[in-house]
Coordinates of C-alpha atoms in Angstrom, one line a residue:
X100 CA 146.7 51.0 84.0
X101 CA 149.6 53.2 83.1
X102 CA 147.1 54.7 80.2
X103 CA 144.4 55.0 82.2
X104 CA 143.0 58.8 83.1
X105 CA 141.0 59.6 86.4
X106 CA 137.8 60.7 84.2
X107 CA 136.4 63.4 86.2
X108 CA 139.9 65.1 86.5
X109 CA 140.1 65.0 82.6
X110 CA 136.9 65.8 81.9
X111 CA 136.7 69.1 83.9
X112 CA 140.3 69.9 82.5
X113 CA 138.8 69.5 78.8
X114 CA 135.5 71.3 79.9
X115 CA 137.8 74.3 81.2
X116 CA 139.7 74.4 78.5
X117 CA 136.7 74.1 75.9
X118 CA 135.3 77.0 77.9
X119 CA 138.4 79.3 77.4
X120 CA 138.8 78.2 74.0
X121 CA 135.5 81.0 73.2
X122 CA 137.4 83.4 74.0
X123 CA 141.2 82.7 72.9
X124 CA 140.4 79.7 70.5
X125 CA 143.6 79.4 68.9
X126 CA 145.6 80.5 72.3
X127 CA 144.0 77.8 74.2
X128 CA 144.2 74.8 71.3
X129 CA 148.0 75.7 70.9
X130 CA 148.7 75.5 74.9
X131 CA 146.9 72.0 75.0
X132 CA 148.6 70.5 71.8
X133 CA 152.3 71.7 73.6
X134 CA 151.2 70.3 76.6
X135 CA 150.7 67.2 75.2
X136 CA 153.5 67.1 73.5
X137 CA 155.5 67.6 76.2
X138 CA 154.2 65.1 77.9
X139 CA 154.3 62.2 75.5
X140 CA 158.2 63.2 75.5
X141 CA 158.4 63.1 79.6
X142 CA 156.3 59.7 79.9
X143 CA 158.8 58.1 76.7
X144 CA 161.7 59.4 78.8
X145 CA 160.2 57.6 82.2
X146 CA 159.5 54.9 80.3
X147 CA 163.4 54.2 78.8
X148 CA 165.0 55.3 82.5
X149 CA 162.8 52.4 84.0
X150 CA 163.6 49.7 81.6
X151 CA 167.5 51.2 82.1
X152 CA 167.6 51.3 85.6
X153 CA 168.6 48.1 87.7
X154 CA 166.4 47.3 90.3
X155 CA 167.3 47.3 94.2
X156 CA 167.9 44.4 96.5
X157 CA 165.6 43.7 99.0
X158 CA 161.6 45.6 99.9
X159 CA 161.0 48.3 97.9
X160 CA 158.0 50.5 96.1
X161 CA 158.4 49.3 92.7
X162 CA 158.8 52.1 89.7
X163 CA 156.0 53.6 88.5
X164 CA 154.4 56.6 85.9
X165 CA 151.1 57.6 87.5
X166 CA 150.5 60.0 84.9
X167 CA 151.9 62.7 86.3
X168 CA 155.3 62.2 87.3
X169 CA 158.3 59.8 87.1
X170 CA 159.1 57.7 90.3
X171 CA 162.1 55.5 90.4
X172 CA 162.3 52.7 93.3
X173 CA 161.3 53.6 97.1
X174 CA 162.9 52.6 100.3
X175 CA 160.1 51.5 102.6
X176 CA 159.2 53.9 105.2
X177 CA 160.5 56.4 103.4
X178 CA 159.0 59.7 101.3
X179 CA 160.2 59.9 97.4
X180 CA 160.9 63.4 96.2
X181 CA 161.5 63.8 92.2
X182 CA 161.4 67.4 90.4
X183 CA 157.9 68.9 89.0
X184 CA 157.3 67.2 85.4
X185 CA 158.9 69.8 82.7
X186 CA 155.5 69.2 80.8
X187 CA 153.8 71.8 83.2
X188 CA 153.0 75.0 81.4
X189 CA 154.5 76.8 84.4
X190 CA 157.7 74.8 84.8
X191 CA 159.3 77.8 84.6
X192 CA 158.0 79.2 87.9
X193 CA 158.2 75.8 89.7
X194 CA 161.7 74.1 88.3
X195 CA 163.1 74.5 91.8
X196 CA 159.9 72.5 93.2
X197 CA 159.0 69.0 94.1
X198 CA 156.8 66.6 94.2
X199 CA 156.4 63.9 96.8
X200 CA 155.0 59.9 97.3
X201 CA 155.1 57.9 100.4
X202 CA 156.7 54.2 100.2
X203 CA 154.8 52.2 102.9
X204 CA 156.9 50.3 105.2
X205 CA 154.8 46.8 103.4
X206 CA 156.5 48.1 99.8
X207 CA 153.7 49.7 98.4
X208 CA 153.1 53.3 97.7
X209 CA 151.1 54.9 100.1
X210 CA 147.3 54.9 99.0
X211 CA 144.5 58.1 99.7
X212 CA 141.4 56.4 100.9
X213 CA 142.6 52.9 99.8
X214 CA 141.9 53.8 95.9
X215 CA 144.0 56.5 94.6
X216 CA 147.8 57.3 95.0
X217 CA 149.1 59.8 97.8
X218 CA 150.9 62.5 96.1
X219 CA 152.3 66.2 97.3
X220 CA 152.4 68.1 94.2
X221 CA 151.7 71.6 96.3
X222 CA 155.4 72.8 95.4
X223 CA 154.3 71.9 91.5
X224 CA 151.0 74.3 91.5
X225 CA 150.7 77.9 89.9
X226 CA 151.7 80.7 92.6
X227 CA 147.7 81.2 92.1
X228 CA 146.4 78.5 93.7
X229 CA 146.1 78.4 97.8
X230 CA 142.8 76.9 99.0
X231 CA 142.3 73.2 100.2
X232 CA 139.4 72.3 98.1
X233 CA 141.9 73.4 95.2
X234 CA 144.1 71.5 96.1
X235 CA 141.9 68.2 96.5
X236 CA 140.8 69.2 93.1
X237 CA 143.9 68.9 91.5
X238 CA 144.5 65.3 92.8
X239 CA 143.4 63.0 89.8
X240 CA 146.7 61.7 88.0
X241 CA 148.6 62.3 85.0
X242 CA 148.2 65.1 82.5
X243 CA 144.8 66.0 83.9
X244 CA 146.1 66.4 87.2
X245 CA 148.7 68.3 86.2
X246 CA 147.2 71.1 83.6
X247 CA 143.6 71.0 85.2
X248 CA 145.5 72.5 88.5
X249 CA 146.0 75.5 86.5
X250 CA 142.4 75.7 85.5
X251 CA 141.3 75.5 89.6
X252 CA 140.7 79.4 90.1
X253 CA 139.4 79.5 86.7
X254 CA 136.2 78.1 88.0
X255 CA 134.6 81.4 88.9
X256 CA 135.0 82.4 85.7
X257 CA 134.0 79.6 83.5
X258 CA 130.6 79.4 85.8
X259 CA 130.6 83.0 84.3
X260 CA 131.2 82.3 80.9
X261 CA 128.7 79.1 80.8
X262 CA 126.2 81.3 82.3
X263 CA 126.9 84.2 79.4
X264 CA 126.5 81.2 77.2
X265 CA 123.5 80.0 78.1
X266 CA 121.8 83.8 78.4
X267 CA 122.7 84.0 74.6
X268 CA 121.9 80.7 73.4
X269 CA 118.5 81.4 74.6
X270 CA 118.7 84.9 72.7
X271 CA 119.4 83.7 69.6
X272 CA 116.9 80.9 70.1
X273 CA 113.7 82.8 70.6
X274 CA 114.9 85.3 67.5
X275 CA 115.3 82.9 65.2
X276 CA 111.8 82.0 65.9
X277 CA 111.0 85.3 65.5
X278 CA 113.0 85.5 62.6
X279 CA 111.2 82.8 60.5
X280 CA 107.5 83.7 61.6
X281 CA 108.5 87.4 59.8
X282 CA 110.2 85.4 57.0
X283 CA 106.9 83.2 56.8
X284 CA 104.4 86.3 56.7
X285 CA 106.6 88.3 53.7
X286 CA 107.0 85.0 51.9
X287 CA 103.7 83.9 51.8
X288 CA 101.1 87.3 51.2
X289 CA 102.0 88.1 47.9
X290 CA 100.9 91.7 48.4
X291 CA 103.8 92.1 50.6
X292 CA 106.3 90.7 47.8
X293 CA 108.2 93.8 46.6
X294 CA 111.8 94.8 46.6
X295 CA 111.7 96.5 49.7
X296 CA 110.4 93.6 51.5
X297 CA 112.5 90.9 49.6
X298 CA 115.7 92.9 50.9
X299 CA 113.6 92.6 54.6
X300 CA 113.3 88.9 54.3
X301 CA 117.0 88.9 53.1
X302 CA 118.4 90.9 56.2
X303 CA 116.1 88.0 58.3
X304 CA 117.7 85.6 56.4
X305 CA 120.8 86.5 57.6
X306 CA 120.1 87.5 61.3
X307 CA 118.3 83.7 61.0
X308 CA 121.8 81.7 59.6
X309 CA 124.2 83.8 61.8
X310 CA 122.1 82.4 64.9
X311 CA 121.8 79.1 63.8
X312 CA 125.5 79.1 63.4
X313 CA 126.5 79.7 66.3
X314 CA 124.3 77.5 68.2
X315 CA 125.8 74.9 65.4
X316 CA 129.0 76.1 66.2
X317 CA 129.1 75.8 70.0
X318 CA 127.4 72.5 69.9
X319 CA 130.4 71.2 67.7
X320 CA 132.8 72.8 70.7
X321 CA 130.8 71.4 73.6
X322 CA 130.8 67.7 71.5
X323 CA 134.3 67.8 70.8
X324 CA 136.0 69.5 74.0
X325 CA 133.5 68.2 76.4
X326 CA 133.9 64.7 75.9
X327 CA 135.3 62.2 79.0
X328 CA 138.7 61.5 78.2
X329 CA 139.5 57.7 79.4
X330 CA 142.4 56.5 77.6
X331 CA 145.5 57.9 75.7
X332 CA 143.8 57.1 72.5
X333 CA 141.2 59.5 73.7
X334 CA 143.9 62.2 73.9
X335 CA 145.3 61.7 70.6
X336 CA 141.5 61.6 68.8
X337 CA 141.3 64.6 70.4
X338 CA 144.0 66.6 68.9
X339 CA 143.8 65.1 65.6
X340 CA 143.1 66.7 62.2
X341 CA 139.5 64.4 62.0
X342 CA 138.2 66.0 65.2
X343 CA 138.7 69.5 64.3
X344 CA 136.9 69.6 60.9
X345 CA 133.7 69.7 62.0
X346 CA 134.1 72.7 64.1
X347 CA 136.3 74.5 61.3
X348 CA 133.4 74.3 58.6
X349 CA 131.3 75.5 61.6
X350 CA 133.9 78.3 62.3
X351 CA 133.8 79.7 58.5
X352 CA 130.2 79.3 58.2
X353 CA 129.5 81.1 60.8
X354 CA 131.8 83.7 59.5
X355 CA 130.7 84.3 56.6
X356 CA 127.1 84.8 58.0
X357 CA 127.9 87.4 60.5
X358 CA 129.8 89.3 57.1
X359 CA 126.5 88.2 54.9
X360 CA 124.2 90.2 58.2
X361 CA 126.5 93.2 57.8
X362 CA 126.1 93.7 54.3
X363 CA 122.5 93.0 54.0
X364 CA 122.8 96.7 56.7
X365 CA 124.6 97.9 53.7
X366 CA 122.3 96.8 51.6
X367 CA 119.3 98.9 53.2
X368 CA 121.4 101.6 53.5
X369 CA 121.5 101.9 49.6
X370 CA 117.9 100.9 48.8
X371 CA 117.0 103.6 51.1
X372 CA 119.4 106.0 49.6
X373 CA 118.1 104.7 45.7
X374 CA 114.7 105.9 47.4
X375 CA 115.8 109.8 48.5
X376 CA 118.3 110.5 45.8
X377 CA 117.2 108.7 42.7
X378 CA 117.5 105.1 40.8
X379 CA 120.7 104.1 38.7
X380 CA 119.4 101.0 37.5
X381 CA 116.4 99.4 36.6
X382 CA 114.2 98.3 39.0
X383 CA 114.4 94.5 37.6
X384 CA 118.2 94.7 38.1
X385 CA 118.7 96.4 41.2
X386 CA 117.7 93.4 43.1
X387 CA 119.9 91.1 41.4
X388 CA 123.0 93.7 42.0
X389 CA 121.5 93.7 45.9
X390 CA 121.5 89.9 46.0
X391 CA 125.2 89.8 45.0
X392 CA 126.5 92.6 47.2
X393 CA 125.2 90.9 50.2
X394 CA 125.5 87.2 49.7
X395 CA 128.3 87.2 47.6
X396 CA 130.8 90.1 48.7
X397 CA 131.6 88.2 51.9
X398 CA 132.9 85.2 49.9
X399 CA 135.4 87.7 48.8
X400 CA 136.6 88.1 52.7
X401 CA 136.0 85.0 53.7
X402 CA 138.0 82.7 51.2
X403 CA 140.9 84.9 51.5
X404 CA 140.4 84.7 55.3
X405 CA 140.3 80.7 55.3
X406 CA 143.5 80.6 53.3
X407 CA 145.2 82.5 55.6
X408 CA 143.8 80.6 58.7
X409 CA 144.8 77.2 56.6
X410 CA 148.5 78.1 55.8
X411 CA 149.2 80.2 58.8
X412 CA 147.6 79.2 61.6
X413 CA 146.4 75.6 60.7
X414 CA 146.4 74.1 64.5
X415 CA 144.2 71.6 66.1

């Protein structure tokens, strides 16, 4: 039980996160890793101190991790303060704080609705967060509990940001069909096949990758951050180096096809200035030249780029 999660609390902490992860990818996945961290080392510490501690004489609410903080042995009748779990990402505001359990006068902890333990963590919250139904929110246990709470104004926001994604999604959707029924009607009419058109169905080419991409790309994020999150096991599979592979081939894919769409621009801007000023090279050539300059110049950003993600930056 001590490695069990509420799932809806981590699940709409993971969500949240996944969410702000669009917009601050590598902010967001270095928050969640410390956080974890952090708490692995508070829950080993609870751990030793209750194996260490001798137990009381007589009734008492026995010593417990509920996930989200440490509480050592309870007189009946009386309420338990410890200080706000240094795992928080805002410790710093709330180090003073305190959260609070009930001990029933029967020895056991006092229970909200008969399924869940009471806990006042209010004194534990960001400075932010006011509202009732916030609060209630924040009441599943452990590390969800405890980091989701941050993420309870954030709501707004992400209803925002699913909503932006959804608008696009759709976007690039209906021009990618658009995209290949024009690469369909300059492939196939053979009086349309010249260089001008062949640099056309190029530039769709692109538009038509760096939409697929994406779409690739933020179906990797949703899989992989918007999973329910059950057991510690879940947690750990989650920050691992396995998890995130997927969605960093997605990333420098999709890189590379937004560079490969801005040079295919480049690449109409000199066929059409070949066209008012004069040809250099052969017409059998020229193509071939276009064909490297833009499907083969943004290898020469994006490798460099990946190396430099890889060495410097190489977080889950």
């Amino acid at each position: 039980m001590r490695d069990a999660f509420l799932s809806q609390g981590a699940t709409r902490f993971v969500f949240l996160l996944w969410v702000s992860l669009i917009s601050v990818e590598s902010c967001g996945a270095k928050v969640l890793e410390k956080t974890f961290e952090e708490w692995m080392r508070y829950k080993a510490e609870c751990l030793k101190k209750m194996a260490n501690d001798p137990y009381p004489s007589g009734l008492f609410c026995n010593r417990t991790f509920d996930m989200y903080a440490c509480w050592p042995d309870g007189s009946p009748g009386t309420v338990v303060n410890v200080s706000c779990p240094f795992y928080l990402p805002w410790f710093e505001k709330v180090k003073h704080g305190v959260v609070s359990r009930k001990c029933g006068a029967d020895g056991h902890w006092a229970q909200l609705n008969g399924t869940e333990a009471w806990r006042d963590h209010s004194q534990c919250k960001e400075e932010t967060e006011a509202t009732d139904e916030e609060v209630r929110r924040g009441q599943g246990p452990g590390l969800a509990a405890g980091v989701g709470a941050s993420f309870a104004l954030t709501e707004g926001a992400h209803r925002l940001m699913v909503g932006f994604k959804v608008i696009y999604t759709v976007g690039y959707s209906l021009s990618l069909l658009a995209l290949i029924l024009a690469l369909l009607i300059l492939t196939v009419f053979r009086k349309l096949r010249c260089t001008r058109n062949q640099i056309h169905a190029n530039l769709f080419a692109s538009f038509g990758l760096r939409a697929v991409s994406v779409i690739v790309k933020d179906s990797l994020l949703e899989k992989m951050w918007g999973k329910e999150v059950f057991q510690m096991s879940d947690w750990e599979a989650l920050l691992s180096h396995e998890a995130a592979i997927g969605c960093r081939v997605a990333q420098v894919v999709m890189q590379y096809c937004i560079l490969a769409n801005h040079y295919w621009f480049l690449v109409e801007a000199v066929y059409l200035y070949k066209l008012l000023i004069g040809a250099v090279f052969s017409e059998k050539n020229y193509y071939t030249l276009y064909l490297y300059l833009g499907w083969g110049t943004p290898v020469a950003f994006v490798v460099p780029w990946m190396a430099a993600k890889y060495l410097k930056e190489n977080t889950e």
